[in-house]
Structures are given as structure tokens and as C-alpha cells.
């Protein structure tokens, strides 16, 4: 006899229902109109025959008397009645949406308001960089901009005319990524957390040719200095020999 048949024999009737949670705050607001949501959680509700409840003291009656409503994904249900658990544990949960007008007020940025953080990065051509906006969390609203252009979250962008492969991206966690940078990715980047000026960041990209030239100059200077030092030591030793 299956679990369900045994439960029915004991006078217990099971019913799958949705238990609705509270409404969320008004979100996705445009012109003070948004959407609020409520989630319907899958629940297994029991009804016990009153006659059987008084006369029967079985394990099944005791279990459901102590558990008038169980989550469909209940570990306890899976342990005690696995065949029923297999039926209900994968039932979907539902989301109900309704329009709303009580959108939260967004703090307006003051013109000329200073940024809390300032950073400066000097990168070589072809370098990579990942930056997280300070004081941001999963719950906060983060906006990244390059110069005056807003960088869309989850969308990679290219600022090159000849090479359209995307090099700048803001992921879904609001982290800014610069990959294989060139002069086109150079500029002023700013981030805002909940409409607060949070960080101003200047990116400077140096060409590989310039870096190579600087390295050669540095090496040449080091050799020249070493050569001068060697000649100076030789000259002093010669002077001592003449004494």
C-alpha cells in the first residue's frame, strides 16, 4: 500500500495550496508608477476526519496532527512519506504582480557634489582591470559612467571605431571590467550608489611603444651610470698607483 493510500485509510486528506507572502515594495518605478510582487509558496495542507482523530492514535495521525501545513519541499515530509514528497516537492511557486503608485523617493544628486573616493590607474596597452564601486552591495542601485555615457549593466560595450569587440562591461553585480585596454578605453569613470556620488576614477593607458622606449632609456641610463662608476674607480686606482 502506498503512502497516500495509507494516509487516506487513516482519514487524512491532503491538499496542495499556495500560501502567499507579503507584497514587496513598489519597484521598477517610472514616473511614480511601478510594480509590486507577492510570492505564492507551495504548501501541503491536511484535513483530518474528526471521528478518526478521536479514535485513532496511529503514527500517521500523530504526524499530521502535529504538522497541519508543510512546505512542499519539506525534509521531514521527504523522510516520513517519500512517495508523496516526490509528487509535490517539484511543484512551482508563483509570483503575482500588481501595478502600484507608492514608489520610494529617489534622492537627487546635488550639482557639484564631491565624490567620496578618487582613484587613478595607469595601465599598459592590453592590460585588464576589474573595479567594484565602494560601499555597494547586492541590494544597492549602482550606476557606472564613462565620461558622460552611462554603462548599461550586463551589456558589454566598445569605444573603438575599427575594432568593435567589446572591451568595457558592467556585470550584474555592478563590477566594472576593462579588458585588453587601448587609448579608446582611457578616460574618466564614475560610479554612483543609490544616486550618491561615490567614486571618480581616471584611467590612463600607455602604449607599449612608449613603455618600451621608457624601459630602453632606463636601461641605457643604468648602463651609463655603471660605466661612469667603473671608470671613476679605475681612475682612482691609477692615481694611487702613481703615488
PDB file of C-alpha atoms in Angstrom:
ATOM      1  CA  UNK A   1       0.000   0.000   0.000  1.00  0.00           C
ATOM      2  CA  UNK A   2       1.371   3.404  -0.950  1.00  0.00           C
ATOM      3  CA  UNK A   3       1.872   6.293   1.466  1.00  0.00           C
ATOM      4  CA  UNK A   4      -1.113   8.165   0.025  1.00  0.00           C
ATOM      5  CA  UNK A   5      -3.433   5.150   0.317  1.00  0.00           C
ATOM      6  CA  UNK A   6      -2.376   4.559   3.917  1.00  0.00           C
ATOM      7  CA  UNK A   7      -2.960   8.208   4.762  1.00  0.00           C
ATOM      8  CA  UNK A   8      -6.456   8.109   3.259  1.00  0.00           C
ATOM      9  CA  UNK A   9      -7.236   4.939   5.208  1.00  0.00           C
ATOM     10  CA  UNK A  10      -6.439   6.868   8.378  1.00  0.00           C
ATOM     11  CA  UNK A  11      -8.932   9.605   7.439  1.00  0.00           C
ATOM     12  CA  UNK A  12      -6.362  12.228   6.414  1.00  0.00           C
ATOM     13  CA  UNK A  13      -6.984  14.295   3.278  1.00  0.00           C
ATOM     14  CA  UNK A  14      -4.073  16.228   1.785  1.00  0.00           C
ATOM     15  CA  UNK A  15      -4.460  19.378  -0.279  1.00  0.00           C
ATOM     16  CA  UNK A  16      -1.834  21.369  -2.185  1.00  0.00           C
ATOM     17  CA  UNK A  17      -2.294  25.123  -1.728  1.00  0.00           C
ATOM     18  CA  UNK A  18      -0.329  28.335  -2.267  1.00  0.00           C
ATOM     19  CA  UNK A  19       0.492  30.412   0.781  1.00  0.00           C
ATOM     20  CA  UNK A  20       1.010  33.989  -0.361  1.00  0.00           C
ATOM     21  CA  UNK A  21       3.715  36.117   1.151  1.00  0.00           C
ATOM     22  CA  UNK A  22       3.528  39.873   1.803  1.00  0.00           C
ATOM     23  CA  UNK A  23       3.672  42.403  -1.009  1.00  0.00           C
ATOM     24  CA  UNK A  24       7.086  43.726  -1.901  1.00  0.00           C
ATOM     25  CA  UNK A  25       7.832  47.471  -2.008  1.00  0.00           C
ATOM     26  CA  UNK A  26       6.923  49.275  -5.203  1.00  0.00           C
ATOM     27  CA  UNK A  27       9.754  48.571  -7.683  1.00  0.00           C
ATOM     28  CA  UNK A  28      10.736  49.228 -11.313  1.00  0.00           C
ATOM     29  CA  UNK A  29       9.299  52.712 -10.948  1.00  0.00           C
ATOM     30  CA  UNK A  30       8.841  55.011 -13.934  1.00  0.00           C
ATOM     31  CA  UNK A  31       7.019  58.331 -13.475  1.00  0.00           C
ATOM     32  CA  UNK A  32       5.966  57.267  -9.966  1.00  0.00           C
ATOM     33  CA  UNK A  33       4.324  54.075 -11.255  1.00  0.00           C
ATOM     34  CA  UNK A  34       5.794  50.685 -10.572  1.00  0.00           C
ATOM     35  CA  UNK A  35       5.118  47.037  -9.822  1.00  0.00           C
ATOM     36  CA  UNK A  36       4.748  45.195  -6.535  1.00  0.00           C
ATOM     37  CA  UNK A  37       5.061  41.428  -6.261  1.00  0.00           C
ATOM     38  CA  UNK A  38       3.902  38.664  -3.945  1.00  0.00           C
ATOM     39  CA  UNK A  39       5.238  35.116  -3.978  1.00  0.00           C
ATOM     40  CA  UNK A  40       2.993  32.082  -3.583  1.00  0.00           C
ATOM     41  CA  UNK A  41       4.759  29.305  -1.657  1.00  0.00           C
ATOM     42  CA  UNK A  42       3.749  25.688  -2.240  1.00  0.00           C
ATOM     43  CA  UNK A  43       2.245  24.118   0.891  1.00  0.00           C
ATOM     44  CA  UNK A  44       0.727  20.730   1.736  1.00  0.00           C
ATOM     45  CA  UNK A  45      -2.322  21.212   3.952  1.00  0.00           C
ATOM     46  CA  UNK A  46      -4.012  18.362   5.806  1.00  0.00           C
ATOM     47  CA  UNK A  47      -7.588  17.807   6.940  1.00  0.00           C
ATOM     48  CA  UNK A  48      -8.222  15.022   9.457  1.00  0.00           C
ATOM     49  CA  UNK A  49     -11.602  13.362   9.919  1.00  0.00           C
ATOM     50  CA  UNK A  50     -12.709  14.344  13.408  1.00  0.00           C
ATOM     51  CA  UNK A  51     -14.044  10.849  14.133  1.00  0.00           C
ATOM     52  CA  UNK A  52     -10.742   9.223  13.195  1.00  0.00           C
ATOM     53  CA  UNK A  53      -8.845  11.872  15.126  1.00  0.00           C
ATOM     54  CA  UNK A  54     -10.588  10.915  18.369  1.00  0.00           C
ATOM     55  CA  UNK A  55     -10.378   7.141  17.979  1.00  0.00           C
ATOM     56  CA  UNK A  56      -7.127   6.636  16.096  1.00  0.00           C
ATOM     57  CA  UNK A  57      -3.711   7.099  17.649  1.00  0.00           C
ATOM     58  CA  UNK A  58      -1.602   5.872  14.741  1.00  0.00           C
ATOM     59  CA  UNK A  59       1.760   7.263  13.673  1.00  0.00           C
ATOM     60  CA  UNK A  60       0.151   8.886  10.607  1.00  0.00           C
ATOM     61  CA  UNK A  61      -2.480  10.695  12.668  1.00  0.00           C
ATOM     62  CA  UNK A  62       0.145  11.823  15.160  1.00  0.00           C
ATOM     63  CA  UNK A  63       2.415  13.135  12.381  1.00  0.00           C
ATOM     64  CA  UNK A  64      -0.234  15.198  10.609  1.00  0.00           C
ATOM     65  CA  UNK A  65      -1.835  16.347  13.844  1.00  0.00           C
ATOM     66  CA  UNK A  66       1.489  17.954  14.739  1.00  0.00           C
ATOM     67  CA  UNK A  67       2.017  19.270  11.183  1.00  0.00           C
ATOM     68  CA  UNK A  68      -1.165  20.955   9.914  1.00  0.00           C
ATOM     69  CA  UNK A  69       0.713  22.536   6.989  1.00  0.00           C
ATOM     70  CA  UNK A  70       4.052  21.558   5.461  1.00  0.00           C
ATOM     71  CA  UNK A  71       6.221  23.143   2.770  1.00  0.00           C
ATOM     72  CA  UNK A  72       6.161  21.072  -0.406  1.00  0.00           C
ATOM     73  CA  UNK A  73       9.952  20.801  -0.157  1.00  0.00           C
ATOM     74  CA  UNK A  74       9.870  19.753   3.488  1.00  0.00           C
ATOM     75  CA  UNK A  75      12.750  17.499   4.522  1.00  0.00           C
ATOM     76  CA  UNK A  76      10.522  15.981   7.200  1.00  0.00           C
ATOM     77  CA  UNK A  77       7.905  15.036   4.600  1.00  0.00           C
ATOM     78  CA  UNK A  78      10.594  13.520   2.395  1.00  0.00           C
ATOM     79  CA  UNK A  79      11.851  11.454   5.313  1.00  0.00           C
ATOM     80  CA  UNK A  80       8.471  10.148   6.513  1.00  0.00           C
ATOM     81  CA  UNK A  81       6.493   9.928   3.249  1.00  0.00           C
ATOM     82  CA  UNK A  82       8.964   9.887   0.318  1.00  0.00           C
ATOM     83  CA  UNK A  83       6.410   8.930  -2.350  1.00  0.00           C
ATOM     84  CA  UNK A  84       4.269  11.983  -1.534  1.00  0.00           C
ATOM     85  CA  UNK A  85       7.342  14.187  -1.321  1.00  0.00           C
ATOM     86  CA  UNK A  86       8.373  13.146  -4.838  1.00  0.00           C
ATOM     87  CA  UNK A  87       4.995  14.322  -6.138  1.00  0.00           C
ATOM     88  CA  UNK A  88       4.881  17.759  -4.520  1.00  0.00           C
ATOM     89  CA  UNK A  89       8.492  18.853  -3.981  1.00  0.00           C
ATOM     90  CA  UNK A  90       8.964  19.988  -7.595  1.00  0.00           C
ATOM     91  CA  UNK A  91       5.706  21.912  -7.890  1.00  0.00           C
ATOM     92  CA  UNK A  92       6.448  25.522  -8.893  1.00  0.00           C
ATOM     93  CA  UNK A  93       5.978  28.613  -6.789  1.00  0.00           C
ATOM     94  CA  UNK A  94       4.033  31.518  -8.256  1.00  0.00           C
ATOM     95  CA  UNK A  95       4.638  35.253  -8.396  1.00  0.00           C
ATOM     96  CA  UNK A  96       1.713  37.654  -8.503  1.00  0.00           C
ATOM     97  CA  UNK A  97       2.292  41.188  -9.787  1.00  0.00           C
ATOM     98  CA  UNK A  98       0.174  44.311  -9.451  1.00  0.00           C
ATOM     99  CA  UNK A  99       0.715  47.921 -10.509  1.00  0.00           C
ATOM    100  CA  UNK A 100       1.438  50.391  -7.724  1.00  0.00           C
ATOM    101  CA  UNK A 101       1.941  54.133  -7.318  1.00  0.00           C
ATOM    102  CA  UNK A 102       3.768  54.452  -3.996  1.00  0.00           C
ATOM    103  CA  UNK A 103       7.285  54.457  -5.386  1.00  0.00           C
ATOM    104  CA  UNK A 104      10.116  55.227  -2.961  1.00  0.00           C
ATOM    105  CA  UNK A 105      11.610  58.656  -3.299  1.00  0.00           C
ATOM    106  CA  UNK A 106      14.974  58.764  -5.003  1.00  0.00           C
ATOM    107  CA  UNK A 107      17.486  61.146  -3.543  1.00  0.00           C
ATOM    108  CA  UNK A 108      18.515  63.687  -6.163  1.00  0.00           C
ATOM    109  CA  UNK A 109      22.187  64.270  -6.718  1.00  0.00           C
ATOM    110  CA  UNK A 110      23.309  67.744  -5.896  1.00  0.00           C
ATOM    111  CA  UNK A 111      25.170  69.513  -8.640  1.00  0.00           C
ATOM    112  CA  UNK A 112      28.820  69.859  -7.807  1.00  0.00           C
ATOM    113  CA  UNK A 113      28.619  67.301  -5.002  1.00  0.00           C
ATOM    114  CA  UNK A 114      32.043  65.787  -4.431  1.00  0.00           C
ATOM    115  CA  UNK A 115      32.805  62.109  -4.845  1.00  0.00           C
ATOM    116  CA  UNK A 116      33.682  60.191  -1.710  1.00  0.00           C
ATOM    117  CA  UNK A 117      36.527  58.313  -3.385  1.00  0.00           C
ATOM    118  CA  UNK A 118      39.038  59.150  -6.093  1.00  0.00           C
ATOM    119  CA  UNK A 119      41.347  56.692  -7.843  1.00  0.00           C
ATOM    120  CA  UNK A 120      43.840  56.790 -10.679  1.00  0.00           C
ATOM    121  CA  UNK A 121      45.084  53.820 -12.683  1.00  0.00           C
ATOM    122  CA  UNK A 122      47.908  53.796 -15.223  1.00  0.00           C
ATOM    123  CA  UNK A 123      47.600  50.739 -17.451  1.00  0.00           C
ATOM    124  CA  UNK A 124      49.696  49.357 -20.253  1.00  0.00           C
ATOM    125  CA  UNK A 125      48.035  48.573 -23.552  1.00  0.00           C
ATOM    126  CA  UNK A 126      46.430  45.145 -23.426  1.00  0.00           C
ATOM    127  CA  UNK A 127      46.051  45.158 -19.632  1.00  0.00           C
ATOM    128  CA  UNK A 128      42.918  44.101 -17.739  1.00  0.00           C
ATOM    129  CA  UNK A 129      41.202  45.726 -14.768  1.00  0.00           C
ATOM    130  CA  UNK A 130      38.212  44.894 -12.543  1.00  0.00           C
ATOM    131  CA  UNK A 131      36.833  47.516 -10.150  1.00  0.00           C
ATOM    132  CA  UNK A 132      33.954  47.403  -7.665  1.00  0.00           C
ATOM    133  CA  UNK A 133      32.204  50.597  -6.651  1.00  0.00           C
ATOM    134  CA  UNK A 134      32.907  51.315  -2.954  1.00  0.00           C
ATOM    135  CA  UNK A 135      30.110  50.890  -0.387  1.00  0.00           C
ATOM    136  CA  UNK A 136      27.954  48.984  -2.873  1.00  0.00           C
ATOM    137  CA  UNK A 137      26.043  45.805  -2.030  1.00  0.00           C
ATOM    138  CA  UNK A 138      23.711  43.447  -3.865  1.00  0.00           C
ATOM    139  CA  UNK A 139      20.734  45.491  -2.651  1.00  0.00           C
ATOM    140  CA  UNK A 140      22.049  48.917  -3.704  1.00  0.00           C
ATOM    141  CA  UNK A 141      21.499  50.529  -7.084  1.00  0.00           C
ATOM    142  CA  UNK A 142      24.836  51.143  -8.789  1.00  0.00           C
ATOM    143  CA  UNK A 143      25.390  53.212 -11.937  1.00  0.00           C
ATOM    144  CA  UNK A 144      28.678  53.379 -13.837  1.00  0.00           C
ATOM    145  CA  UNK A 145      29.558  56.080 -16.363  1.00  0.00           C
ATOM    146  CA  UNK A 146      32.443  56.627 -18.747  1.00  0.00           C
ATOM    147  CA  UNK A 147      32.800  60.355 -19.173  1.00  0.00           C
ATOM    148  CA  UNK A 148      29.129  61.315 -19.739  1.00  0.00           C
ATOM    149  CA  UNK A 149      27.968  57.938 -21.102  1.00  0.00           C
ATOM    150  CA  UNK A 150      26.048  55.560 -18.812  1.00  0.00           C
ATOM    151  CA  UNK A 151      27.303  51.974 -18.995  1.00  0.00           C
ATOM    152  CA  UNK A 152      24.407  49.537 -19.108  1.00  0.00           C
ATOM    153  CA  UNK A 153      24.556  46.712 -16.597  1.00  0.00           C
ATOM    154  CA  UNK A 154      25.070  43.298 -18.161  1.00  0.00           C
ATOM    155  CA  UNK A 155      25.970  44.790 -21.562  1.00  0.00           C
ATOM    156  CA  UNK A 156      29.497  44.931 -22.944  1.00  0.00           C
ATOM    157  CA  UNK A 157      30.490  47.982 -24.991  1.00  0.00           C
ATOM    158  CA  UNK A 158      33.189  49.040 -27.409  1.00  0.00           C
ATOM    159  CA  UNK A 159      34.588  52.552 -27.821  1.00  0.00           C
ATOM    160  CA  UNK A 160      36.754  51.699 -30.811  1.00  0.00           C
ATOM    161  CA  UNK A 161      35.879  52.659 -34.367  1.00  0.00           C
ATOM    162  CA  UNK A 162      37.832  49.955 -36.183  1.00  0.00           C
ATOM    163  CA  UNK A 163      37.581  47.145 -33.636  1.00  0.00           C
ATOM    164  CA  UNK A 164      34.002  46.654 -32.422  1.00  0.00           C
ATOM    165  CA  UNK A 165      34.846  43.886 -29.968  1.00  0.00           C
ATOM    166  CA  UNK A 166      33.536  44.893 -26.545  1.00  0.00           C
ATOM    167  CA  UNK A 167      36.210  45.845 -24.006  1.00  0.00           C
ATOM    168  CA  UNK A 168      34.157  47.557 -21.284  1.00  0.00           C
ATOM    169  CA  UNK A 169      31.455  45.787 -19.299  1.00  0.00           C
ATOM    170  CA  UNK A 170      29.481  46.152 -16.067  1.00  0.00           C
ATOM    171  CA  UNK A 171      28.256  42.765 -14.855  1.00  0.00           C
ATOM    172  CA  UNK A 172      25.033  42.019 -12.982  1.00  0.00           C
ATOM    173  CA  UNK A 173      26.866  42.532  -9.667  1.00  0.00           C
ATOM    174  CA  UNK A 174      27.874  46.070 -10.781  1.00  0.00           C
ATOM    175  CA  UNK A 175      31.581  45.278 -11.161  1.00  0.00           C
ATOM    176  CA  UNK A 176      33.334  47.215 -13.934  1.00  0.00           C
ATOM    177  CA  UNK A 177      35.613  45.209 -16.240  1.00  0.00           C
ATOM    178  CA  UNK A 178      38.150  46.621 -18.693  1.00  0.00           C
ATOM    179  CA  UNK A 179      39.792  44.044 -20.943  1.00  0.00           C
ATOM    180  CA  UNK A 180      42.663  44.376 -23.413  1.00  0.00           C
ATOM    181  CA  UNK A 181      42.636  48.153 -22.961  1.00  0.00           C
ATOM    182  CA  UNK A 182      43.774  50.727 -25.503  1.00  0.00           C
ATOM    183  CA  UNK A 183      43.684  54.515 -25.802  1.00  0.00           C
ATOM    184  CA  UNK A 184      39.935  54.337 -26.532  1.00  0.00           C
ATOM    185  CA  UNK A 185      39.218  52.910 -23.064  1.00  0.00           C
ATOM    186  CA  UNK A 186      41.122  55.766 -21.449  1.00  0.00           C
ATOM    187  CA  UNK A 187      39.011  58.379 -19.688  1.00  0.00           C
ATOM    188  CA  UNK A 188      37.102  59.339 -16.560  1.00  0.00           C
ATOM    189  CA  UNK A 189      34.912  56.677 -14.986  1.00  0.00           C
ATOM    190  CA  UNK A 190      32.434  57.458 -12.219  1.00  0.00           C
ATOM    191  CA  UNK A 191      30.126  55.299 -10.128  1.00  0.00           C
ATOM    192  CA  UNK A 192      27.048  56.197  -8.113  1.00  0.00           C
ATOM    193  CA  UNK A 193      25.458  54.186  -5.297  1.00  0.00           C
ATOM    194  CA  UNK A 194      21.768  54.905  -4.669  1.00  0.00           C
ATOM    195  CA  UNK A 195      22.235  58.202  -6.510  1.00  0.00           C
ATOM    196  CA  UNK A 196      25.195  59.237  -4.314  1.00  0.00           C
ATOM    197  CA  UNK A 197      28.433  60.356  -5.969  1.00  0.00           C
ATOM    198  CA  UNK A 198      30.652  57.533  -4.776  1.00  0.00           C
ATOM    199  CA  UNK A 199      33.856  57.285  -6.828  1.00  0.00           C
ATOM    200  CA  UNK A 200      35.676  59.152  -9.577  1.00  0.00           C
ATOM    201  CA  UNK A 201      38.323  57.102 -11.357  1.00  0.00           C
ATOM    202  CA  UNK A 202      40.790  58.209 -14.011  1.00  0.00           C
ATOM    203  CA  UNK A 203      42.153  55.583 -16.386  1.00  0.00           C
ATOM    204  CA  UNK A 204      45.368  56.344 -18.274  1.00  0.00           C
ATOM    205  CA  UNK A 205      46.568  53.903 -20.927  1.00  0.00           C
ATOM    206  CA  UNK A 206      50.212  53.954 -22.022  1.00  0.00           C
ATOM    207  CA  UNK A 207      51.163  52.447 -25.366  1.00  0.00           C
ATOM    208  CA  UNK A 208      53.560  49.524 -25.491  1.00  0.00           C
ATOM    209  CA  UNK A 209      55.909  51.561 -27.702  1.00  0.00           C
ATOM    210  CA  UNK A 210      56.137  54.263 -25.068  1.00  0.00           C
ATOM    211  CA  UNK A 211      56.716  51.711 -22.330  1.00  0.00           C
ATOM    212  CA  UNK A 212      59.429  50.047 -24.414  1.00  0.00           C
ATOM    213  CA  UNK A 213      61.103  53.407 -25.029  1.00  0.00           C
ATOM    214  CA  UNK A 214      60.991  54.223 -21.317  1.00  0.00           C
ATOM    215  CA  UNK A 215      62.494  50.835 -20.483  1.00  0.00           C
ATOM    216  CA  UNK A 216      65.291  51.313 -23.022  1.00  0.00           C
ATOM    217  CA  UNK A 217      66.052  54.768 -21.653  1.00  0.00           C
ATOM    218  CA  UNK A 218      66.113  53.403 -18.111  1.00  0.00           C
ATOM    219  CA  UNK A 219      68.408  50.528 -19.128  1.00  0.00           C
ATOM    220  CA  UNK A 220      70.711  52.866 -21.072  1.00  0.00           C
ATOM    221  CA  UNK A 221      70.898  55.235 -18.124  1.00  0.00           C
ATOM    222  CA  UNK A 222      71.714  52.340 -15.806  1.00  0.00           C
ATOM    223  CA  UNK A 223      74.499  51.132 -18.108  1.00  0.00           C
ATOM    224  CA  UNK A 224      75.859  54.668 -18.478  1.00  0.00           C
ATOM    225  CA  UNK A 225      75.860  55.174 -14.737  1.00  0.00           C
ATOM    226  CA  UNK A 226      77.560  51.822 -14.211  1.00  0.00           C
ATOM    227  CA  UNK A 227      80.170  52.626 -16.866  1.00  0.00           C
ATOM    228  CA  UNK A 228      80.912  56.031 -15.334  1.00  0.00           C
ATOM    229  CA  UNK A 229      81.242  54.467 -11.911  1.00  0.00           C
ATOM    230  CA  UNK A 230      83.637  51.829 -13.263  1.00  0.00           C
ATOM    231  CA  UNK A 231      85.797  54.469 -14.981  1.00  0.00           C
ATOM    232  CA  UNK A 232      85.853  56.553 -11.806  1.00  0.00           C
ATOM    233  CA  UNK A 233      87.040  53.596  -9.736  1.00  0.00           C
ATOM    234  CA  UNK A 234      89.713  52.751 -12.345  1.00  0.00           C
ATOM    235  CA  UNK A 235      90.919  56.343 -12.368  1.00  0.00           C
ATOM    236  CA  UNK A 236      91.239  56.444  -8.580  1.00  0.00           C
ATOM    237  CA  UNK A 237      93.154  53.171  -8.549  1.00  0.00           C
ATOM    238  CA  UNK A 238      95.516  54.545 -11.215  1.00  0.00           C
ATOM    239  CA  UNK A 239      96.117  57.666  -9.166  1.00  0.00           C
ATOM    240  CA  UNK A 240      97.006  55.555  -6.143  1.00  0.00           C
ATOM    241  CA  UNK A 241      99.455  53.556  -8.269  1.00  0.00           C
ATOM    242  CA  UNK A 242     101.238  56.754  -9.305  1.00  0.00           C
ATOM    243  CA  UNK A 243     101.808  57.636  -5.679  1.00  0.00           C
TER     244      UNK A 243
END
